[in-house]
PDB file of C-alpha atoms and ligand atoms in Angstrom:
ATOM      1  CA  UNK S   1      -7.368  10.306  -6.983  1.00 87.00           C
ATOM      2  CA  UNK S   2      -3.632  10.852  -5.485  1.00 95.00           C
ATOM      3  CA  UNK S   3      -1.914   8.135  -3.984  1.00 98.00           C
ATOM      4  CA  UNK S   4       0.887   8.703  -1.329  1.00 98.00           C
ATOM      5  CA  UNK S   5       3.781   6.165  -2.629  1.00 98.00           C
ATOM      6  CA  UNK S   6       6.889   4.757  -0.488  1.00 98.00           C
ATOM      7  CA  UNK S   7       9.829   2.517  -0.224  1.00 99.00           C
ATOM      8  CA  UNK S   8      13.040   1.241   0.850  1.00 98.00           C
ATOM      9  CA  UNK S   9      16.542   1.105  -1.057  1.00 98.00           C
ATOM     10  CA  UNK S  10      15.194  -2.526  -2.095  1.00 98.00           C
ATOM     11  CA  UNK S  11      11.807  -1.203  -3.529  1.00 98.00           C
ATOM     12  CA  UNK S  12      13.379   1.832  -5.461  1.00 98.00           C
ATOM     13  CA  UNK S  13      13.715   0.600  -8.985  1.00 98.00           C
ATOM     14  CA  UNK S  14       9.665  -0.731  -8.619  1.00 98.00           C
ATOM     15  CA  UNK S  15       8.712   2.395  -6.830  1.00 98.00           C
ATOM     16  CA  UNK S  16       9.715   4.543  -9.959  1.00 98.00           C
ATOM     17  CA  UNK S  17       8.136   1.610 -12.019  1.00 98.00           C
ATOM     18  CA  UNK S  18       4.714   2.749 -10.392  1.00 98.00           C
ATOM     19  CA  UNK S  19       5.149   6.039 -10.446  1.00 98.00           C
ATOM     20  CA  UNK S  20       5.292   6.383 -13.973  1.00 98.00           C
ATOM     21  CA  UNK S  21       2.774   4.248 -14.442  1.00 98.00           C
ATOM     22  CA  UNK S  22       0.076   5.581 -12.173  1.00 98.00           C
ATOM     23  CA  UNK S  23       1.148   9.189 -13.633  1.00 98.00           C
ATOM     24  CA  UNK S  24       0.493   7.859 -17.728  1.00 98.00           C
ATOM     25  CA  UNK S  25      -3.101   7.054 -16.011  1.00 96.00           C
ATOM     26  CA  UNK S  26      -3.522  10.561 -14.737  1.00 97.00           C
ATOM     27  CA  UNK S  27      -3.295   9.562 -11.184  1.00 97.00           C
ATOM     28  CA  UNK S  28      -1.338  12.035  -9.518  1.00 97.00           C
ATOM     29  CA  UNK S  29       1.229  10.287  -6.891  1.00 98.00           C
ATOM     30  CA  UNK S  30       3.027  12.079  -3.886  1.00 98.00           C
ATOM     31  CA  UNK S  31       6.084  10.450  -3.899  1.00 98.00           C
ATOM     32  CA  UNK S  32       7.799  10.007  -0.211  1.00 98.00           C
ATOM     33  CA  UNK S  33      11.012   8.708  -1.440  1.00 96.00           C
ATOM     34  CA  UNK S  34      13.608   7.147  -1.080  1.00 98.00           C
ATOM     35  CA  UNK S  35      15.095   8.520  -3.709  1.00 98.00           C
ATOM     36  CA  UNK S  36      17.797   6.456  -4.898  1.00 98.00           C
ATOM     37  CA  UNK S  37      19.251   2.875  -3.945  1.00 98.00           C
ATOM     38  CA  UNK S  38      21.500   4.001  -0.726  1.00 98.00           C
ATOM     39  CA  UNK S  39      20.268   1.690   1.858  1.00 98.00           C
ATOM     40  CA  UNK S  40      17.414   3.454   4.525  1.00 98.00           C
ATOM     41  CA  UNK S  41      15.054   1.807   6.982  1.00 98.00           C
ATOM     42  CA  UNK S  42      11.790   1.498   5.598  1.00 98.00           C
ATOM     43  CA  UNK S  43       9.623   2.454   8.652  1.00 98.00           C
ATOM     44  CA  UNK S  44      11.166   5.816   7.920  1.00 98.00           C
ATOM     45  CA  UNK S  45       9.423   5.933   4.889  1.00 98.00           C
ATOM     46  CA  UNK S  46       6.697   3.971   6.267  1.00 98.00           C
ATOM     47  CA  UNK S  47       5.856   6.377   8.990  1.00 98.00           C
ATOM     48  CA  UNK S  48       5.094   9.751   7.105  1.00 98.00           C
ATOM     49  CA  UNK S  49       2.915   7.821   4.223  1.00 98.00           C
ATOM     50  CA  UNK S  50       1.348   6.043   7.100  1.00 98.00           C
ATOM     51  CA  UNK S  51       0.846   9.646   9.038  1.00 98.00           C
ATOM     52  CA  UNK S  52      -0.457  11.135   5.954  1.00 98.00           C
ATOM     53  CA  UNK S  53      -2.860   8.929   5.439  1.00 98.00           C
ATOM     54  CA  UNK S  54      -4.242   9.127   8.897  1.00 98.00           C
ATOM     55  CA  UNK S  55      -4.697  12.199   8.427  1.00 98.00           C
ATOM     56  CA  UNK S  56      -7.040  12.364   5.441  1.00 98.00           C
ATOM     57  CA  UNK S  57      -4.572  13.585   2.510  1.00 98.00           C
ATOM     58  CA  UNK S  58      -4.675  10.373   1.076  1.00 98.00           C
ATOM     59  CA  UNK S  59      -7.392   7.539   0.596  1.00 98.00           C
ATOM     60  CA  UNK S  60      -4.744   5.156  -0.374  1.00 98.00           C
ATOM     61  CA  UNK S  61      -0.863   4.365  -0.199  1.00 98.00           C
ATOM     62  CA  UNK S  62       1.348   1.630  -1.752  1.00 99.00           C
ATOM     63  CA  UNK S  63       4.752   1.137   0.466  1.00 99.00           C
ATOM     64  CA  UNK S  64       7.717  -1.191  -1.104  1.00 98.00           C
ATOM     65  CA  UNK S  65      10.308  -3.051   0.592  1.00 98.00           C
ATOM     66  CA  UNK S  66      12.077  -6.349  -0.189  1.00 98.00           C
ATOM     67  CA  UNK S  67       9.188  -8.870   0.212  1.00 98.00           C
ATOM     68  CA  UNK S  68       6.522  -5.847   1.660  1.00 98.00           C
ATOM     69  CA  UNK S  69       6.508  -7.726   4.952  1.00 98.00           C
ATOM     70  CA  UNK S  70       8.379  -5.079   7.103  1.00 98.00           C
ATOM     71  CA  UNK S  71       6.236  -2.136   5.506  1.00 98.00           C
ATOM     72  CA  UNK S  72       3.602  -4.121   6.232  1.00 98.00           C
ATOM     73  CA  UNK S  73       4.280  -5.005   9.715  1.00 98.00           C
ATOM     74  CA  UNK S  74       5.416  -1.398  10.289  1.00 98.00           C
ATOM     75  CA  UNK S  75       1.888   0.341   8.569  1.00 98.00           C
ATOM     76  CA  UNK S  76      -0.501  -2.225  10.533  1.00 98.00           C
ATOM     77  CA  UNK S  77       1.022  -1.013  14.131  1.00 97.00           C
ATOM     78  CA  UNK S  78      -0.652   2.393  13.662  1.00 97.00           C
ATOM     79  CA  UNK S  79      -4.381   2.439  14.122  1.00 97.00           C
ATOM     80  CA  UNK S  80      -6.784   3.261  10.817  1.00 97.00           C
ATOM     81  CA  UNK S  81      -4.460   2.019   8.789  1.00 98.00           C
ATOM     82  CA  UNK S  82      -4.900  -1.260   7.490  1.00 98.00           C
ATOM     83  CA  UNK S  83      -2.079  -2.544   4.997  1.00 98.00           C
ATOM     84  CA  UNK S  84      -2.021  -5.576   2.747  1.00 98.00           C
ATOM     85  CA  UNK S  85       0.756  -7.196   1.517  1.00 98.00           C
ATOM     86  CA  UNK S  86      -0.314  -8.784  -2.057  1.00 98.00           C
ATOM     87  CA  UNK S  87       1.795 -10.408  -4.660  1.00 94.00           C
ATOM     88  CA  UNK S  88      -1.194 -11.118  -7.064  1.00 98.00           C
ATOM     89  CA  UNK S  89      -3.999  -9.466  -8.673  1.00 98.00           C
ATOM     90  CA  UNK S  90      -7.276 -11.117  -6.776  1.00 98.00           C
ATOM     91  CA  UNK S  91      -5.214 -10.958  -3.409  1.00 98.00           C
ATOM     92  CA  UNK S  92      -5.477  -6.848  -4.614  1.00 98.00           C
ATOM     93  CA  UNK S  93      -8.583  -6.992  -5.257  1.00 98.00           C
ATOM     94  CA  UNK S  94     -10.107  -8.649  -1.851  1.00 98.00           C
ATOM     95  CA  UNK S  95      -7.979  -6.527   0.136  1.00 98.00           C
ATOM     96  CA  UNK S  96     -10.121  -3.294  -1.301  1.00 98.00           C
ATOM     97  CA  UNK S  97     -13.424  -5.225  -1.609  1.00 98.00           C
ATOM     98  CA  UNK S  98     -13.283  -7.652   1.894  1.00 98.00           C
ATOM     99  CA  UNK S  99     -10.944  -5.512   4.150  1.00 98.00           C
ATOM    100  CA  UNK S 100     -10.948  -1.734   3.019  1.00 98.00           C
ATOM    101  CA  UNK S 101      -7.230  -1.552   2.802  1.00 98.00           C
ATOM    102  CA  UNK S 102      -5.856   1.654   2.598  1.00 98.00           C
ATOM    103  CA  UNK S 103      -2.509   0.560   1.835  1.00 99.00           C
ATOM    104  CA  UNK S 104      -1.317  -1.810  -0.396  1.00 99.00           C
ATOM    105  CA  UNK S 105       2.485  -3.499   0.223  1.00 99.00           C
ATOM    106  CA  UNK S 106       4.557  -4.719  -2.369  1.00 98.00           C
ATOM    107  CA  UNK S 107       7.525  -6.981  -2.291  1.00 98.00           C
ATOM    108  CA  UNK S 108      10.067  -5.530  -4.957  1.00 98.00           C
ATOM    109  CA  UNK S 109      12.376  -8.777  -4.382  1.00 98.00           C
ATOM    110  CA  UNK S 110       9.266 -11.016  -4.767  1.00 98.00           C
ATOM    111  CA  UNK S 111       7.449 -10.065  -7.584  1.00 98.00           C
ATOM    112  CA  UNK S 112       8.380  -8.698 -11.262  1.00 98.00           C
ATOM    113  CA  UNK S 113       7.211  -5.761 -12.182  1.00 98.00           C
ATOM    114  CA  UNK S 114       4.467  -6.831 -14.453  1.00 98.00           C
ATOM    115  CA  UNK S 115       2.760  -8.190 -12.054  1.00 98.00           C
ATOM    116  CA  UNK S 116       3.345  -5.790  -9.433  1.00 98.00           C
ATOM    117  CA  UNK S 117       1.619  -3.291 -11.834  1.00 98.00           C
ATOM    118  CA  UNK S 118      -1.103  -5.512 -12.446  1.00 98.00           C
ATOM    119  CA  UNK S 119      -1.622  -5.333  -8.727  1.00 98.00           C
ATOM    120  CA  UNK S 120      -1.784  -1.885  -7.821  1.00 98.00           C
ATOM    121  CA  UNK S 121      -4.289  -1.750 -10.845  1.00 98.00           C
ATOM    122  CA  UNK S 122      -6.506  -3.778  -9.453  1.00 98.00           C
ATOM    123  CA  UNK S 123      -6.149  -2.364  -5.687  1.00 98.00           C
ATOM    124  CA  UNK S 124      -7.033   0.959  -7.070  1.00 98.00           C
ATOM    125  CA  UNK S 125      -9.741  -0.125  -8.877  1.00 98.00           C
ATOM    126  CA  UNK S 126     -11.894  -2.271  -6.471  1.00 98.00           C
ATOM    127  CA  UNK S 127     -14.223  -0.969  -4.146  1.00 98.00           C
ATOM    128  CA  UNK S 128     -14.807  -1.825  -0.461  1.00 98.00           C
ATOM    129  CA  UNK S 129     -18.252  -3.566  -0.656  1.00 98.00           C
ATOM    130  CA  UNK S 130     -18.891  -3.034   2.988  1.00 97.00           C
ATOM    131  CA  UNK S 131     -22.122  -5.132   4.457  1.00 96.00           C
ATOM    132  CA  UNK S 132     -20.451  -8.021   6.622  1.00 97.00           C
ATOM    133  CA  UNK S 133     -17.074  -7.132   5.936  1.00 97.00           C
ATOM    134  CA  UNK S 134     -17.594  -3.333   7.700  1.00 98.00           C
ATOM    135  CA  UNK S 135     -18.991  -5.931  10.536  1.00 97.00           C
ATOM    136  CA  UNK S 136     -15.807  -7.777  10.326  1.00 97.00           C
ATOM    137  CA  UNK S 137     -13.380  -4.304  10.391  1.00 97.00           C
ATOM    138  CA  UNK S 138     -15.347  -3.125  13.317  1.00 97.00           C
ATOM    139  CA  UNK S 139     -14.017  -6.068  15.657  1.00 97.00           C
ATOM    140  CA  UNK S 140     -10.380  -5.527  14.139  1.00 96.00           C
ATOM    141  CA  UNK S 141     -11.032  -1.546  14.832  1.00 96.00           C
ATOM    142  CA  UNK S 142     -11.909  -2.316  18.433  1.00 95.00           C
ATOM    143  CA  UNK S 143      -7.852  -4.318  18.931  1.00 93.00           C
ATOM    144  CA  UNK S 144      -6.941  -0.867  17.955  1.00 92.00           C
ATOM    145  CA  UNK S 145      -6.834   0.955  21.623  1.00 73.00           C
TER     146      UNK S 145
HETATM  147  C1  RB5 R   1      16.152  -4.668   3.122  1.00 68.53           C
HETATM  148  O1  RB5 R   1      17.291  -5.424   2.932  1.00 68.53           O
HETATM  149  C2  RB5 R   1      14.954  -5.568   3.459  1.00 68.53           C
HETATM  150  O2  RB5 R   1      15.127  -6.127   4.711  1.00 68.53           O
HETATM  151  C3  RB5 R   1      13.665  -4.778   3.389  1.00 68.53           C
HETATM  152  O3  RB5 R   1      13.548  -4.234   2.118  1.00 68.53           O
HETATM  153  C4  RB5 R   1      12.391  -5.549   3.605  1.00 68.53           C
HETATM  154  O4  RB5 R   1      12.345  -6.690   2.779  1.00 68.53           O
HETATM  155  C5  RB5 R   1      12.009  -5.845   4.975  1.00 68.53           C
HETATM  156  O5  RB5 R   1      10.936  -6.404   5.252  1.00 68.53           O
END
């Protein structure tokens, strides 16, 4: 599996955090940047993870911010893409199993990083169990126009 990861100046520090740990797993990441704590605007970095992953390079991406809501906000206007913003483990989970997300937020200012790792653990690791909820992403898909 490879994972497209991306953040802000805010998310930095966490960003590395995950890298590392997604690489001592043998996931290989593709790393977007930023690259150090000089402040950007994160739907810069939102955009090309976002673009990539419309196109098929990626099945999943994790985007970091302060609190994950602007990544969030800026992912979820492009259409295929849907992006959860979860600061706990089950929250993780159910986005993967009940809503097929393909990209997983994180709020570096929110959460520690033990718990932000536990996250994308558990987003990687579920699978979307499709039935009702594929009925339920088909009505979101048709907002997307
Ligand atoms: C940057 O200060 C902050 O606004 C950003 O990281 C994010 O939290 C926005 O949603």
């Amino acid at each position: 599996m490879e994972i497209a990861l991306g953040c802000d100046h805010a998310g930095f520090r966490l960003k590395e955090q995950i890298k590392q740990h997604l690489q001592a797993q043998g996931i290989v990441v593709s790393d977007f940047g930023t690259f150090c704590e000089n402040s950007v605007d994160y739907p810069d970095i939102a955009l090309p993870v976002v673009k990539a992953i419309r196109e098929g390079l990626f099945p999943l991406g994790i985007l970091i911010c302060g609190t994950g809501i602007g990544m969030s906000i800026a992912a979820n206007k492009h259409a295929g893409i849907r992006a959860a913003l979860c600061n706990d483990p089950y929250s993780a989970r159910c986005a993967r199993e009940h809503n097929d997300a393909n990209i997983l937020t994180l709020g570096a200012r929110v959460i520690g990083p033990g718990m932000a790792l536990e996250v994308v653990d558990q987003f990687i690791k579920a699978q979307f169990k499709g039935g009702r909820h594929q009925h339920r992403l088909n009505k979101i898909a048709l907002f997307e126009s």
